[in-house]
Amino acid sequence: MPALSTAPRPTAPPRTDPPARTAPLATALRRNLTAHGFLIGAVLCFAVFSWYPMVREFLLAFQKTESGRTTWVGLDNFRTVADDPAFWQAWGNTLLYTALALLLGFAVPFVAALVINEFRHGQGYLRLLVYLPVMLPPVAAVLLFKYLYDPGYGLLNELLRFLGRPEQQWLQDPDISLLAVVIASTWMNMGGATLIYLAALQSIPGELYEAAELDGAGLLRKIWHVTIPQTRLVLSLMLLMQVIATMQVFVEPFLLTGGAGPEGSTTTVVYLIYQYAFNFNNYGAAAALGLMLLVLLAGFSAAYVKLSRAEDE
Amino acid sequence: MRSARLRRTRRPAAVALVSALALTALAACGTSSSDDGTDGTEQSGSSDPTTPLDPRTKVTLTIDCMPPAAKAAELKEWKEDVAEFNKTYPNVTIEGRSTPGQCLEPPRFTAMLKAKSQPDVFYTYFTDLPQVLAEDGAADISAYVHPTSVPLLKDIAPDVLGSLKHKGNLYGLPTSNYTMGLLINRKLFKDAGLDPDAPPRTWDEVRAAAKKIAALGNGVAGFGEYSAGNTGGWHFTAQMYSLGGDVVDASGTKAAFNDEIGKQVAKNLHAMRWEDDSMGKTQLLKWGDLQKQIATDKLGMFLAAPDDIAYMVQQLGAKYENFGMGPIPGGRNTLAGGNNYMVKKGISPDKIKAAVAWLNFKNLTVGKGQFDWARAKADGLPVGVPQPNFWLGDSKTKDDGARTRHATMPVANFKAFMDNPVPGKAEPPKAQEVYKVLDNVMSGLLTNKDADIDKLLATAETQVNQVLAHQ
C-alpha cells in the first residue's frame, strides 16, 4: 500500500526574461531602416526632378530677367500672359479639346469594352488588337495620321474621291482641325482605357444580369441599370484622369498641325508655354502660364484623390 | 551573449546599406560638378585690349560648332586650321565641341544661356543678339577688334558688322550672312517652257510662272510658302519687305502691315492658292518641308536663303545643277540674316584676345580658313554657293575671283541673284511673337478658300499691337 499522498506543493510562477521584450522593437527598427534606405533613392529623384522644378516654376512666375539681373515683378508676368491675343484662344482650344476628347476618348473605349465583353471566345485576341496602337511610338502614329489626313494624296480624301464625295481639308480646316486631332489621339490612346473598363466589367457579378433578364430588361436597359452603376466609380476616376491628361496635350497638335494649326485653331495652353519658353525666351511668362494650368489641374487632382479614397471604403 | 553579439553586428551593415543606397541615388540623380573653365596654368599677359596676344601666353579656349565626325571634310579642315593657327600661337589650345544636327537649336540655346554654360566662344545667329544680351551672356569686344587684330576689318560689309552691334558696342564677329531670294527648280522651269536663267522678278511674274508649272500636274506645285511654326510669319515679312513694306513701324511700337502692300501680298497668295491652284493642297508647312518638295521636283519656286541649296544637296541628295537663284521678287528690300560667334562674358582678357585671333584667322581672312576655296574644292566641299556681299573692295574682288575659279557648281545658275543685290533688312522687334501672329494670316489665306483678308489683317494688326505693347 502506497503511503498517504500529500497534496502537491504549488510551484512558483516562472520568472519572465526581460531581454525578450526588446526583440520585436529591434526587428521593427531594422526593417524600417532597410525600407527607408530603398525610399531615399526615389525621394531624391523626385526632389531633384519634380519638386525642385515646381518650386523654381513658382519663383520664375514672379520674376523677370534682363541683362543678367533677375528682379521680382509681382503679377507682371500674369498680366503679360493674359494680354497675349493667343491666351484666350489657347484656353478655349484646350477646353474644347478636352470636351471632344471626353466625348470620343471616353465613350469609344467604353463601347469597345462592352463589345469585347460580349464575346465568349477570342477575347484575348481582341484585347491585343485594341491595345496595339498604344505600343506604337507617338511620333510614328502621328505620322501615320498625317498621311491619312493629307488633303492631296491622303487615304481619307482618296476614299472620298472614289466615292464621289467632296474632299475635306481635315487638319487644314480651322473648323474641324481640332476634331481631327482628337480622333487621332483617341485611336492612339484608347487601348489602356479599354482594358481598364474591360476589367471593371468582368468584375460585375453575373447574378445581377440574370436578375435583370428575369425582369425582362433588354441590352440597353441592362447597360443603363446594371453596367453603368456598377462601374460608376471606375468611370469617374477615368474621367478625372482623362481631364488632367488632355488639358496637358501638346504632342499631337504640335506634330500634326505644326503647333498653332490653321488660324491658331489647334493652339493649346502647353504649346503656348512652349512658345514663351523656347521661341520668345520669356521664362517668366512661361512659368506664369504653367502655374495657372497647375492650379487648375491641382483641383482636378484633389477630386481624383478624394474619389480614390472613396473606392477604398 | 552570442545572440546579442549577432544583433549588434547587423546594425552597422544596415547603416552601410543605407549609405550605399544614398550614394547610388545621388549618382543616379545626375549630380555633377561644374568646371569653372579657368586654366590653372594660365599665365597673365598684357590686359591692354589693343595689344595682340603674346604668343607665349598659355590659354585654353572652348568653342562650339566644330564640325562633327559625320562632316569629315570640314572636321579635317578645322583641325588643319587649328594646327596652322598654333604655328603663330603655340600655347593656345582650341578645344572644339561639336553637335550633331544644327549647331544652334533654339530650345537648347536658350537653356545654355540660362545656365551660363556656353563655351568661351559660342555660335549664334544675328537675330539672337537681343536674347544673348538679355541674359548678359556676351562680352563687349569692341576694344579688342581693331585693324591690328582683324586686318580686313575695313572690308567687312557694314550691314554685316552692324548686325552685331548694340548701342555702338560690338559683341561678336561674323561667320557668314545671307539675304533671301527666289530659289527655283530648273528642271520644272524647262518642262513648263520657262527660261531658268531668267527667274521671275515681280510677283505678277511669279504668279504666271507658278500657274504654268502647276499645269504640269502630278502633284507639282508652282510656288510654295510656309504657314506653321512661326515660319509663315517670317515669310510674310519677307514678302512685305520685297514690296517696300514693313511689318512693324520705324518706332518699333505699331504694326505696319495692314495697308495696301499687306493686302496685295495677301490677295496674291490667296489667288495663287485658290484661283490658280498653283501652290499645292498641303499647307501648314515649315522649314524643311519646301526643301524636300523642290529637291524631289515637286515644287517650282520658293523664297529661300542660298544655304538652303547646300542643305538640299548634302542632306537630301539633290544636285546643284538643278537649282537656280534670282533676287527676291519685288526687289525693294529683302530679309537679311547671318551667323556669328560671340565671346562669353566674364572670361579673361587673354582669352578674348585668343578668341579674336582665332576667329580672325578662321573666318575673316581672305584665302584662309573658310575662304580657302581651293582646299574646299579639293576636299569635295561646295564652292560657289551664291552669297550676298560679305566683303567689300579688294577683299571682295579677290574672294569672288577665287570662288569662281574653284567653283564646284554652275555659278551661272545664280548669276541673276548675284548681279541684282537687294538691300537687306533686319527682322522686326519681338520677331518670333510677331511671326506667330502672322502665321495665322498665312494659314488663314492658304487653308480657307473663303478667307476674309481684311479681317485676317485687322485681327493680326490688333494682336501684334498687343504684343508690341509689352516691350
XYZ file of C-alpha atoms in Angstrom, chain A residues 159-292:
134
model
C -11.570 57.353 -100.442
C -13.899 60.338 -100.664
C -12.910 60.967 -104.272
C -13.505 57.306 -105.050
C -16.985 57.574 -103.565
C -17.642 60.790 -105.451
C -17.914 62.844 -102.274
C -16.296 66.298 -101.824
C -12.808 66.372 -100.338
C -12.184 67.639 -96.813
C -9.278 69.742 -95.583
C -9.110 67.808 -92.277
C -6.078 69.218 -90.413
C -6.112 72.332 -92.573
C -9.698 73.374 -91.918
C -9.969 75.743 -88.924
C -13.436 74.367 -88.190
C -12.536 70.693 -87.966
C -8.776 70.549 -87.354
C -9.168 70.114 -83.597
C -11.652 67.272 -84.079
C -9.220 65.609 -86.477
C -6.503 65.819 -83.832
C -8.861 64.354 -81.218
C -9.697 61.406 -83.458
C -6.014 60.644 -83.951
C -5.360 60.987 -80.243
C -8.274 58.718 -79.333
C -7.040 55.974 -81.636
C -3.541 56.255 -80.194
C -4.564 56.140 -76.541
C -7.797 54.195 -76.151
C -6.142 50.810 -75.604
C -5.285 51.331 -71.950
C -8.690 52.709 -71.050
C -10.422 49.836 -72.825
C -8.515 47.266 -70.790
C -9.388 49.046 -67.558
C -13.078 49.189 -68.436
C -12.990 45.556 -69.505
C -11.563 44.579 -66.129
C -14.268 46.595 -64.389
C -16.984 44.963 -66.493
C -15.704 41.487 -65.770
C -15.815 42.132 -62.047
C -19.579 42.699 -62.129
C -21.409 39.661 -60.630
C -23.288 37.661 -63.252
C -26.281 37.307 -60.938
C -27.152 40.975 -61.416
C -27.513 40.489 -65.151
C -29.514 37.305 -64.625
C -31.871 39.125 -62.289
C -32.246 41.931 -64.817
C -33.007 39.442 -67.568
C -35.640 37.816 -65.402
C -37.240 41.235 -65.111
C -37.324 41.444 -68.891
C -34.544 44.032 -69.325
C -33.056 44.395 -72.810
C -29.441 45.176 -73.694
C -29.648 48.951 -73.294
C -31.559 48.768 -70.034
C -29.039 46.289 -68.661
C -26.239 48.696 -69.543
C -28.059 51.637 -68.016
C -29.234 49.988 -64.821
C -26.546 47.399 -64.121
C -23.348 48.102 -66.040
C -23.039 51.826 -65.502
C -23.953 51.877 -61.793
C -21.565 49.013 -61.106
C -18.697 50.738 -62.915
C -19.562 54.267 -61.825
C -16.502 54.625 -59.641
C -14.085 53.456 -62.336
C -15.802 55.705 -64.859
C -15.470 58.691 -62.532
C -11.814 58.040 -61.866
C -11.057 57.633 -65.559
C -12.994 60.805 -66.321
C -10.856 62.854 -63.966
C -7.624 61.246 -65.138
C -8.608 61.979 -68.711
C -9.337 65.638 -67.970
C -5.965 66.026 -66.283
C -4.168 64.345 -69.184
C -5.935 66.073 -72.060
C -5.541 69.543 -70.564
C -1.800 68.993 -70.995
C -1.993 67.992 -74.659
C 0.989 69.061 -76.764
C 2.448 66.282 -78.920
C -0.492 65.550 -81.210
C -1.326 69.110 -82.331
C 2.362 70.025 -82.472
C 3.243 67.196 -84.828
C 0.014 67.122 -86.830
C -0.531 70.844 -87.424
C 2.827 72.436 -86.685
C 1.585 73.688 -83.325
C -0.739 76.609 -83.924
C -2.851 74.970 -86.609
C -4.848 76.843 -89.258
C -5.597 80.329 -87.889
C -4.451 79.170 -84.461
C -7.266 76.642 -84.185
C -5.143 73.940 -82.533
C -3.066 76.171 -80.266
C -3.153 74.723 -76.742
C -2.016 76.068 -73.388
C 1.038 73.828 -73.267
C 2.001 74.805 -76.822
C 1.799 78.445 -75.751
C 4.046 77.661 -72.771
C 6.486 76.066 -75.218
C 6.421 79.202 -77.371
C 7.089 81.512 -74.428
C 9.947 79.415 -73.113
C 11.791 78.447 -76.274
C 10.774 80.837 -79.039
C 10.160 84.060 -77.130
C 12.776 83.454 -74.415
C 10.316 84.641 -71.789
C 10.650 82.109 -68.987
C 8.697 84.279 -66.582
C 5.614 84.271 -68.779
C 6.026 80.558 -69.498
C 6.196 79.836 -65.766
C 3.177 82.044 -65.070
C 1.066 80.259 -67.663
C 2.316 76.911 -66.379
C 1.357 77.913 -62.851
C -2.178 78.756 -63.982
